[in-house]
CSV table of C-alpha atoms in Angstrom, one decimal:
chain,number,residue,atom,x,y,z
A,5,MET,CA,-14.9,-16.1,-22.4
A,6,SER,CA,-11.8,-14.4,-23.9
A,7,GLU,CA,-8.4,-15.6,-22.6
A,8,THR,CA,-6.8,-12.7,-20.8
A,9,MET,CA,-4.1,-12.6,-18.1
A,10,LEU,CA,-5.8,-9.7,-16.4
A,11,PHE,CA,-8.8,-11.8,-15.6
A,12,SER,CA,-7.0,-15.1,-14.9
A,13,PRO,CA,-7.0,-16.2,-11.3
A,14,PHE,CA,-3.8,-15.7,-9.2
A,15,GLN,CA,-2.6,-16.9,-5.9
A,16,VAL,CA,-0.4,-15.0,-3.3
A,17,GLY,CA,0.6,-17.5,-0.7
A,18,ASP,CA,-2.6,-19.2,0.3
A,19,LEU,CA,-4.8,-16.3,-0.9
A,20,LYS,CA,-6.7,-17.0,-4.1
A,21,LEU,CA,-7.6,-14.0,-6.2
A,22,ASP,CA,-10.3,-14.0,-8.9
A,23,ASN,CA,-8.2,-11.8,-11.2
A,24,ARG,CA,-5.0,-9.8,-11.3
A,25,ILE,CA,-6.5,-6.4,-10.5
A,26,VAL,CA,-5.5,-5.0,-7.1
A,27,ILE,CA,-7.0,-1.9,-5.6
A,28,ALA,CA,-4.0,0.0,-4.2
A,29,PRO,CA,-4.1,1.6,-0.7
A,30,MET,CA,-5.3,5.2,-1.0
A,31,CYS,CA,-5.3,7.6,1.9
A,32,GLN,CA,-8.7,9.2,2.5
A,33,TYR,CA,-7.7,11.6,5.4
A,34,SER,CA,-11.2,11.2,6.9
A,35,ALA,CA,-10.6,9.4,10.2
A,36,ALA,CA,-11.3,10.8,13.7
A,37,ASP,CA,-8.4,10.0,16.2
A,38,GLY,CA,-7.4,7.1,13.9
A,39,CYS,CA,-10.9,5.7,13.8
A,40,MET,CA,-12.7,5.0,10.5
A,41,THR,CA,-15.9,7.0,9.9
A,42,ASP,CA,-19.0,6.7,7.8
A,43,TRP,CA,-16.9,8.0,4.9
A,44,HIS,CA,-15.0,4.7,4.9
A,45,LEU,CA,-18.2,2.7,4.9
A,46,LEU,CA,-19.1,4.6,1.6
A,47,HIS,CA,-15.6,4.4,0.2
A,48,TYR,CA,-14.7,0.8,0.8
A,49,GLY,CA,-18.3,-0.3,0.2
A,50,GLN,CA,-18.2,0.9,-3.4
A,51,LEU,CA,-14.7,-0.4,-4.0
A,52,ALA,CA,-15.7,-3.8,-2.6
A,53,LEU,CA,-18.4,-4.1,-5.4
A,54,SER,CA,-15.8,-3.3,-8.1
A,55,GLY,CA,-15.0,-6.9,-9.2
A,56,ALA,CA,-11.3,-6.4,-8.4
A,57,GLY,CA,-9.3,-9.3,-7.1
A,58,LEU,CA,-8.1,-7.6,-3.9
A,59,LEU,CA,-8.9,-4.5,-1.9
A,60,THR,CA,-6.2,-2.9,0.1
A,61,ILE,CA,-7.0,-0.6,3.0
A,62,GLU,CA,-5.2,2.7,3.0
A,63,ALA,CA,-1.9,3.5,4.8
A,64,THR,CA,-2.9,2.7,8.4
A,65,ALA,CA,-0.7,4.2,11.1
A,66,VAL,CA,0.8,1.9,13.7
A,67,ALA,CA,1.1,4.8,16.2
A,68,PRO,CA,-0.5,8.2,16.6
A,69,GLU,CA,2.7,10.0,15.7
A,70,GLY,CA,3.1,7.8,12.6
A,71,ARG,CA,0.1,9.3,10.9
A,72,ILE,CA,0.7,11.5,7.9
A,73,THR,CA,-2.1,13.8,9.0
A,74,TYR,CA,-4.3,14.1,12.0
A,75,ALA,CA,-7.1,12.5,10.0
A,76,ASP,CA,-5.3,9.3,9.0
A,77,VAL,CA,-6.6,5.9,9.8
A,78,GLY,CA,-4.8,4.1,12.6
A,79,LEU,CA,-4.7,0.6,14.1
A,80,TYR,CA,-3.0,1.4,17.4
A,81,SER,CA,-6.0,1.4,19.8
A,82,ASP,CA,-9.0,-0.7,20.7
A,83,ALA,CA,-11.2,2.1,19.4
A,84,ASN,CA,-9.4,2.0,16.1
A,85,GLU,CA,-9.9,-1.7,15.9
A,86,VAL,CA,-13.7,-1.5,16.7
A,87,ALA,CA,-14.2,1.2,14.1
A,88,MET,CA,-12.4,-0.8,11.4
A,89,ALA,CA,-14.4,-3.9,12.4
A,90,ARG,CA,-17.6,-2.0,11.7
A,91,VAL,CA,-16.5,-1.1,8.2
A,92,LEU,CA,-15.2,-4.6,7.5
A,93,ASP,CA,-18.4,-6.2,8.8
A,94,SER,CA,-20.4,-4.1,6.4
A,95,VAL,CA,-18.1,-4.9,3.4
A,96,ARG,CA,-18.1,-8.6,4.1
A,97,GLN,CA,-21.9,-8.7,4.4
A,98,TRP,CA,-22.2,-7.7,0.7
A,99,SER,CA,-18.9,-8.7,-0.9
A,100,PRO,CA,-16.6,-11.7,-0.9
A,101,ILE,CA,-13.6,-9.6,-2.0
A,102,PRO,CA,-10.4,-10.4,-0.1
A,103,VAL,CA,-9.2,-7.4,2.0
A,104,ALA,CA,-5.6,-6.5,2.8
A,105,ILE,CA,-4.2,-3.6,4.9
A,106,GLN,CA,-1.2,-1.4,4.5
A,107,LEU,CA,0.6,-0.8,7.8
A,108,ALA,CA,2.7,2.4,7.9
A,109,HIS,CA,4.6,4.9,9.9
A,110,ALA,CA,5.2,8.3,8.3
A,111,GLY,CA,8.3,9.2,10.2
A,112,ARG,CA,9.5,12.7,9.3
A,113,LYS,CA,6.6,13.1,6.8
A,114,ALA,CA,4.0,13.0,9.6
A,115,SER,CA,2.2,15.9,11.3
A,116,CYS,CA,0.9,17.4,8.0
A,117,ASP,CA,-2.3,19.2,7.1
A,118,LEU,CA,-4.9,17.6,4.8
A,119,PRO,CA,-4.0,17.6,1.1
A,120,TRP,CA,-6.9,19.8,0.1
A,121,LYS,CA,-5.7,22.3,2.7
A,122,GLY,CA,-2.2,22.5,1.2
A,123,GLY,CA,-0.7,19.5,3.0
A,124,ALA,CA,2.1,21.5,4.6
A,125,GLN,CA,3.7,20.2,7.8
A,126,ILE,CA,1.9,21.4,11.0
A,127,PRO,CA,4.4,22.8,13.6
A,128,PRO,CA,4.8,20.5,16.6
A,129,GLU,CA,3.6,23.2,19.0
A,130,SER,CA,0.3,23.6,17.1
A,131,PRO,CA,-2.9,21.8,18.4
A,132,GLN,CA,-3.0,19.3,15.5
A,133,GLY,CA,0.7,18.9,15.1
A,134,TRP,CA,3.5,16.9,16.8
A,135,ARG,CA,7.2,16.3,16.8
A,136,THR,CA,8.1,13.9,14.1
A,137,VAL,CA,10.8,11.1,14.2
A,138,ALA,CA,13.2,9.8,11.6
A,139,PRO,CA,16.5,7.8,11.3
A,140,SER,CA,18.3,11.1,11.3
A,141,SER,CA,17.5,14.7,12.3
A,142,LEU,CA,17.0,15.8,8.7
A,143,ALA,CA,13.8,17.6,7.6
A,144,VAL,CA,12.1,17.1,4.3
A,145,ALA,CA,11.9,20.8,3.6
A,146,ALA,CA,14.0,23.7,4.9
A,147,ASP,CA,11.0,25.3,6.6
A,148,ASP,CA,9.9,22.1,8.3
A,149,ALA,CA,10.7,21.3,11.9
A,150,ALA,CA,13.6,18.9,12.1
A,151,PRO,CA,12.6,15.4,13.2
A,152,THR,CA,14.0,13.7,16.3
A,153,ALA,CA,16.6,11.1,15.4
A,154,LEU,CA,15.3,7.8,16.7
A,155,SER,CA,17.2,6.0,19.5
A,156,ARG,CA,17.6,2.3,19.5
A,157,GLU,CA,15.0,2.0,22.3
A,158,GLU,CA,12.5,4.1,20.2
A,159,MET,CA,13.1,1.9,17.2
A,160,THR,CA,12.3,-1.2,19.3
A,161,ARG,CA,9.1,0.5,20.4
A,162,ILE,CA,8.1,1.3,16.8
A,163,ARG,CA,8.9,-2.3,15.7
A,164,GLY,CA,6.5,-3.4,18.5
A,165,ASP,CA,3.9,-0.9,17.2
A,166,PHE,CA,4.0,-2.7,13.8
A,167,VAL,CA,3.7,-6.1,15.6
A,168,ALA,CA,0.7,-4.9,17.7
A,169,ALA,CA,-1.1,-3.5,14.6
A,170,ALA,CA,-0.4,-6.8,12.7
A,171,ARG,CA,-2.0,-8.7,15.6
A,172,ARG,CA,-5.0,-6.4,15.5
A,173,ALA,CA,-5.2,-7.0,11.7
A,174,ALA,CA,-5.2,-10.7,12.3
A,175,ARG,CA,-8.0,-10.4,14.8
A,176,LEU,CA,-10.0,-8.5,12.2
A,177,GLY,CA,-9.6,-11.4,9.8
A,178,LEU,CA,-7.7,-9.3,7.2
A,179,ASP,CA,-6.3,-11.5,4.5
A,180,ALA,CA,-2.9,-10.0,4.1
A,181,VAL,CA,-0.6,-7.2,5.5
A,182,GLN,CA,1.4,-4.9,3.3
A,183,LEU,CA,4.3,-3.0,5.0
A,184,HIS,CA,4.7,0.5,3.6
A,185,GLY,CA,8.4,0.8,2.7
A,186,ALA,CA,7.9,3.5,0.0
A,187,HIS,CA,7.0,7.1,-0.7
A,188,GLY,CA,9.5,8.6,1.7
A,189,TYR,CA,7.8,7.2,4.9
A,190,LEU,CA,9.7,5.8,7.8
A,191,LEU,CA,10.9,2.5,6.5
A,192,HIS,CA,12.0,4.2,3.2
A,193,GLN,CA,13.7,6.8,5.2
A,194,PHE,CA,15.9,4.1,6.7
A,195,LEU,CA,16.6,2.6,3.3
A,196,SER,CA,17.7,5.8,1.5
A,197,PRO,CA,21.1,7.3,2.1
A,198,LEU,CA,19.6,10.8,1.5
A,199,SER,CA,17.5,10.5,4.8
A,200,ASN,CA,19.6,8.0,6.8
A,201,ARG,CA,22.9,9.5,8.0
A,202,ARG,CA,23.2,7.3,11.1
A,203,ASP,CA,26.7,6.2,12.2
A,204,ASP,CA,25.6,3.1,14.0
A,205,GLU,CA,24.7,-0.4,12.6
A,206,TYR,CA,21.5,1.0,11.1
A,207,GLY,CA,23.2,3.5,8.8
A,208,GLY,CA,25.9,3.7,6.2
A,209,PRO,CA,26.3,0.7,3.9
A,210,LEU,CA,23.2,-0.9,2.3
A,211,GLU,CA,23.3,-3.9,4.6
A,212,ASN,CA,22.9,-1.5,7.6
A,213,ARG,CA,20.2,0.7,6.0
A,214,MET,CA,18.1,-2.4,5.3
A,215,ARG,CA,18.5,-3.7,8.8
A,216,PHE,CA,15.6,-1.9,10.5
A,217,PRO,CA,13.0,-2.4,7.7
A,218,LEU,CA,14.0,-6.1,7.6
A,219,GLU,CA,13.7,-6.4,11.4
A,220,VAL,CA,10.2,-4.9,11.2
A,221,PHE,CA,9.3,-7.3,8.4
A,222,ASP,CA,10.6,-10.3,10.4
A,223,ALA,CA,8.7,-9.3,13.5
A,224,VAL,CA,5.4,-8.7,11.6
A,225,ARG,CA,5.9,-12.0,9.7
A,226,GLU,CA,6.2,-13.8,13.0
A,227,ALA,CA,3.2,-12.1,14.5
A,228,PHE,CA,0.8,-12.5,11.5
A,229,PRO,CA,-0.8,-15.9,10.9
A,230,ALA,CA,1.5,-18.2,8.9
A,231,GLY,CA,-1.2,-18.9,6.3
A,232,ARG,CA,-1.7,-15.2,5.5
A,233,SER,CA,0.8,-13.2,3.4
A,234,VAL,CA,3.0,-10.3,4.6
A,235,THR,CA,4.0,-8.2,1.6
A,236,MET,CA,6.0,-5.0,1.1
A,237,ARG,CA,5.6,-1.8,-0.9
A,238,VAL,CA,8.8,-0.2,-2.0
A,239,SER,CA,10.0,2.8,-4.0
A,240,GLY,CA,12.2,1.4,-6.7
A,241,THR,CA,14.1,4.6,-6.9
A,242,ASP,CA,14.3,8.1,-5.3
A,243,TRP,CA,14.8,9.6,-8.8
A,244,ILE,CA,17.7,11.5,-7.3
A,245,GLU,CA,21.4,10.9,-8.0
A,246,GLY,CA,22.9,9.4,-4.9
A,247,GLY,CA,19.6,8.3,-3.5
A,248,TRP,CA,17.9,4.9,-3.2
A,249,SER,CA,18.3,3.0,-6.5
A,250,ILE,CA,16.7,0.2,-8.4
A,251,GLU,CA,19.9,-1.8,-7.9
A,252,GLU,CA,19.5,-1.5,-4.1
A,253,THR,CA,15.8,-2.3,-4.5
A,254,VAL,CA,16.8,-5.6,-6.1
A,255,VAL,CA,19.0,-6.5,-3.1
A,256,PHE,CA,16.3,-5.6,-0.7
A,257,ALA,CA,13.7,-7.6,-2.6
A,258,ARG,CA,15.9,-10.7,-2.6
A,259,ALA,CA,16.4,-10.3,1.2
A,260,LEU,CA,12.6,-10.0,1.6
A,261,GLU,CA,12.0,-13.1,-0.5
A,262,GLN,CA,14.4,-15.1,1.7
A,263,ARG,CA,12.4,-14.1,4.7
A,264,GLY,CA,9.1,-15.3,3.3
A,265,CYS,CA,7.7,-12.1,1.8
A,266,GLY,CA,4.5,-12.9,-0.1
A,267,ALA,CA,4.8,-10.2,-2.8
A,268,ILE,CA,6.5,-6.9,-3.6
A,269,HIS,CA,4.7,-3.8,-4.8
A,270,VAL,CA,7.0,-1.5,-6.8
A,271,SER,CA,6.3,2.2,-6.7
A,272,SER,CA,8.8,5.0,-6.7
A,273,GLY,CA,9.8,8.4,-5.3
A,274,GLY,CA,8.3,10.4,-2.4
A,275,LEU,CA,11.5,10.9,-0.3
A,276,LEU,CA,12.3,14.3,-1.6
A,277,PRO,CA,11.1,16.5,-4.4
A,278,ALA,CA,12.4,15.1,-7.7
A,279,GLN,CA,12.0,15.3,-11.4
A,280,ILE,CA,9.9,12.2,-12.0
A,281,PRO,CA,9.2,11.2,-15.7
A,282,LEU,CA,5.4,10.9,-15.2
A,283,GLY,CA,3.5,9.1,-17.9
A,284,PRO,CA,1.4,6.0,-18.4
A,285,GLY,CA,3.1,3.1,-16.6
A,286,TYR,CA,6.1,5.2,-15.7
A,287,GLN,CA,7.1,2.7,-13.0
A,288,VAL,CA,6.6,-0.5,-14.9
A,289,ALA,CA,10.3,-0.6,-15.9
A,290,LEU,CA,11.2,-0.7,-12.2
A,291,ALA,CA,8.8,-3.6,-11.6
A,292,ARG,CA,10.3,-5.4,-14.6
A,293,VAL,CA,13.8,-5.3,-13.1
A,294,VAL,CA,12.5,-6.6,-9.7
A,295,LYS,CA,10.5,-9.3,-11.4
A,296,ALA,CA,13.6,-10.6,-13.2
A,297,ALA,CA,15.4,-10.8,-9.9
A,298,VAL,CA,13.0,-12.6,-7.6
A,299,GLY,CA,10.6,-15.5,-7.6
A,300,ILE,CA,7.8,-13.9,-5.6
A,301,PRO,CA,4.8,-12.0,-7.2
A,302,VAL,CA,5.5,-8.5,-8.3
A,303,VAL,CA,2.9,-5.8,-8.4
A,304,ALA,CA,3.1,-2.9,-10.9
A,305,VAL,CA,1.5,0.5,-10.3
A,306,GLY,CA,1.5,4.0,-11.5
A,307,LEU,CA,-0.8,5.8,-14.0
A,308,ILE,CA,-2.0,2.5,-15.5
A,309,THR,CA,-5.5,3.4,-16.7
A,310,GLU,CA,-6.1,1.7,-20.0
A,311,PHE,CA,-7.4,-1.9,-20.2
A,312,ASP,CA,-5.0,-3.0,-23.0
A,313,HIS,CA,-2.0,-1.4,-21.2
A,314,ALA,CA,-2.7,-3.4,-18.1
A,315,GLU,CA,-3.0,-6.6,-20.1
A,316,ASP,CA,0.2,-5.9,-22.1
A,317,ILE,CA,2.2,-5.4,-18.8
A,318,LEU,CA,1.2,-8.9,-17.7
A,319,LYS,CA,1.7,-10.5,-21.1
A,320,ALA,CA,5.2,-9.0,-21.3
A,321,GLY,CA,6.1,-10.6,-18.0
A,322,ASP,CA,6.8,-7.3,-16.4
A,323,ALA,CA,4.6,-8.0,-13.3
A,324,ASP,CA,2.1,-10.5,-12.0
A,325,LEU,CA,-0.5,-8.1,-10.7
A,326,ILE,CA,-1.7,-4.6,-11.7
A,327,ALA,CA,-2.5,-2.1,-8.9
A,328,LEU,CA,-4.9,0.7,-9.6
A,329,ALA,CA,-5.4,3.8,-7.4
A,330,ARG,CA,-6.7,7.0,-8.9
A,331,ALA,CA,-8.2,5.1,-11.8
A,332,MET,CA,-10.4,3.3,-9.3
A,333,LEU,CA,-11.4,6.5,-7.6
A,334,TYR,CA,-12.4,8.0,-11.0
A,335,ASN,CA,-14.1,4.8,-12.2
A,336,PRO,CA,-15.0,2.3,-9.3
A,337,ARG,CA,-16.3,-0.1,-12.0
A,338,TRP,CA,-13.0,-0.2,-13.9
A,339,PRO,CA,-12.9,-4.0,-13.6
A,340,TRP,CA,-16.4,-4.3,-15.0
A,341,HIS,CA,-15.5,-2.2,-18.0
A,342,ALA,CA,-12.2,-4.0,-18.5
A,343,ALA,CA,-14.0,-7.4,-18.5
A,344,ALA,CA,-16.5,-6.1,-21.0
A,345,HIS,CA,-13.6,-4.9,-23.2
A,346,PHE,CA,-11.9,-8.3,-23.2
A,347,GLY,CA,-15.0,-10.4,-23.3
A,348,ALA,CA,-14.2,-11.8,-19.9
A,349,HIS,CA,-16.4,-12.1,-16.9
A,350,VAL,CA,-16.3,-10.5,-13.4
A,351,ARG,CA,-18.1,-10.9,-10.1
A,352,ALA,CA,-21.0,-8.6,-9.5
A,353,PRO,CA,-23.5,-8.4,-6.6
A,354,ASN,CA,-26.9,-10.0,-7.1
A,355,GLN,CA,-28.6,-6.6,-6.8
A,356,TYR,CA,-26.8,-5.3,-9.9
A,357,LEU,CA,-27.0,-8.4,-12.1
A,358,ARG,CA,-29.8,-6.9,-14.2
A,359,SER,CA,-27.6,-4.0,-15.1
A,360,GLN,CA,-25.6,-6.3,-17.4
A,361,PRO,CA,-25.7,-4.9,-20.9
A,362,HIS,CA,-27.9,-6.9,-23.3
A,363,HIS,CA,-25.1,-7.7,-25.7
A,364,LEU,CA,-22.8,-9.0,-22.9
A,365,LYS,CA,-24.6,-12.1,-21.8
A,366,PHE,CA,-21.8,-13.6,-19.8
A,367,LEU,CA,-20.1,-10.5,-18.3
A,368,PHE,CA,-21.2,-11.1,-14.7
A,369,ASP,CA,-20.6,-14.2,-12.6
């Protein structure tokens, strides 16, 4: 077997991963009233057989109004929990892959149509729309309905929604929770000065803007079993002058580390339209800065599609784990092909063992 970092084992808290490949959360917009459907059986079933080290369930709303679209997955009701248990039971019957979940609240980016229908915000008076909430009454786009600025009581309720969802995740036996603090959703809206114009203790200086996301983290960390990790996904920058910056991300990451955060997943953007320098690994530099500042595992993500590129990121010390999203949708066997490329081995189901190429005698465990 070839010596590679990509296929070396790794540990996040008590969770042992076979390799450093993480399947990132990817919204499917295919739920009914927050409940997973047969689509999710197909989707997560194939990803569970990929050989990746960790599978992360898509952004899962902690409240109905926290969904990006009316077809988002939720974990805010007993029905949601039962539907997710059905999918997880099927996955676990055929695959030992660890499964994490991303818990989220879309804030002012909620009440949208499906991406393949344009993705525009649905007005609150429409049957499939609702009034959104945010730190401040500032809409994303000029023609969007302005969100309602959250009161302290409503913030307490939302924090409780995260806790309730985390407890459901624990009952479902999920191996880790990731809080979505990126891509312009509610926790990111509190962090960025472009969306947070509050004049109370939750707005203004960085310490205040971090307060609510950290309160949510602390509450979820207390509610989720101690032996299982709570991690955070962040946007390393808004890519807009005067917005959330990589320097602020470092301060936030250090605060998370002090509170027992298991890992930090560094993405970027999403708060407002911005000129983003898209290209292979365009966010790796952000992960590199965070990695140099903290001692917890750092996950790199963003147009990482080539096997050697993923390996080089790890060897350079820019990140500890590589997250794949669209690359996994396009090629759900990406880890198999990467292992073949490096002369490594990967876990495969018994039913597929005879598909091992003749010249790769030790590809499959």
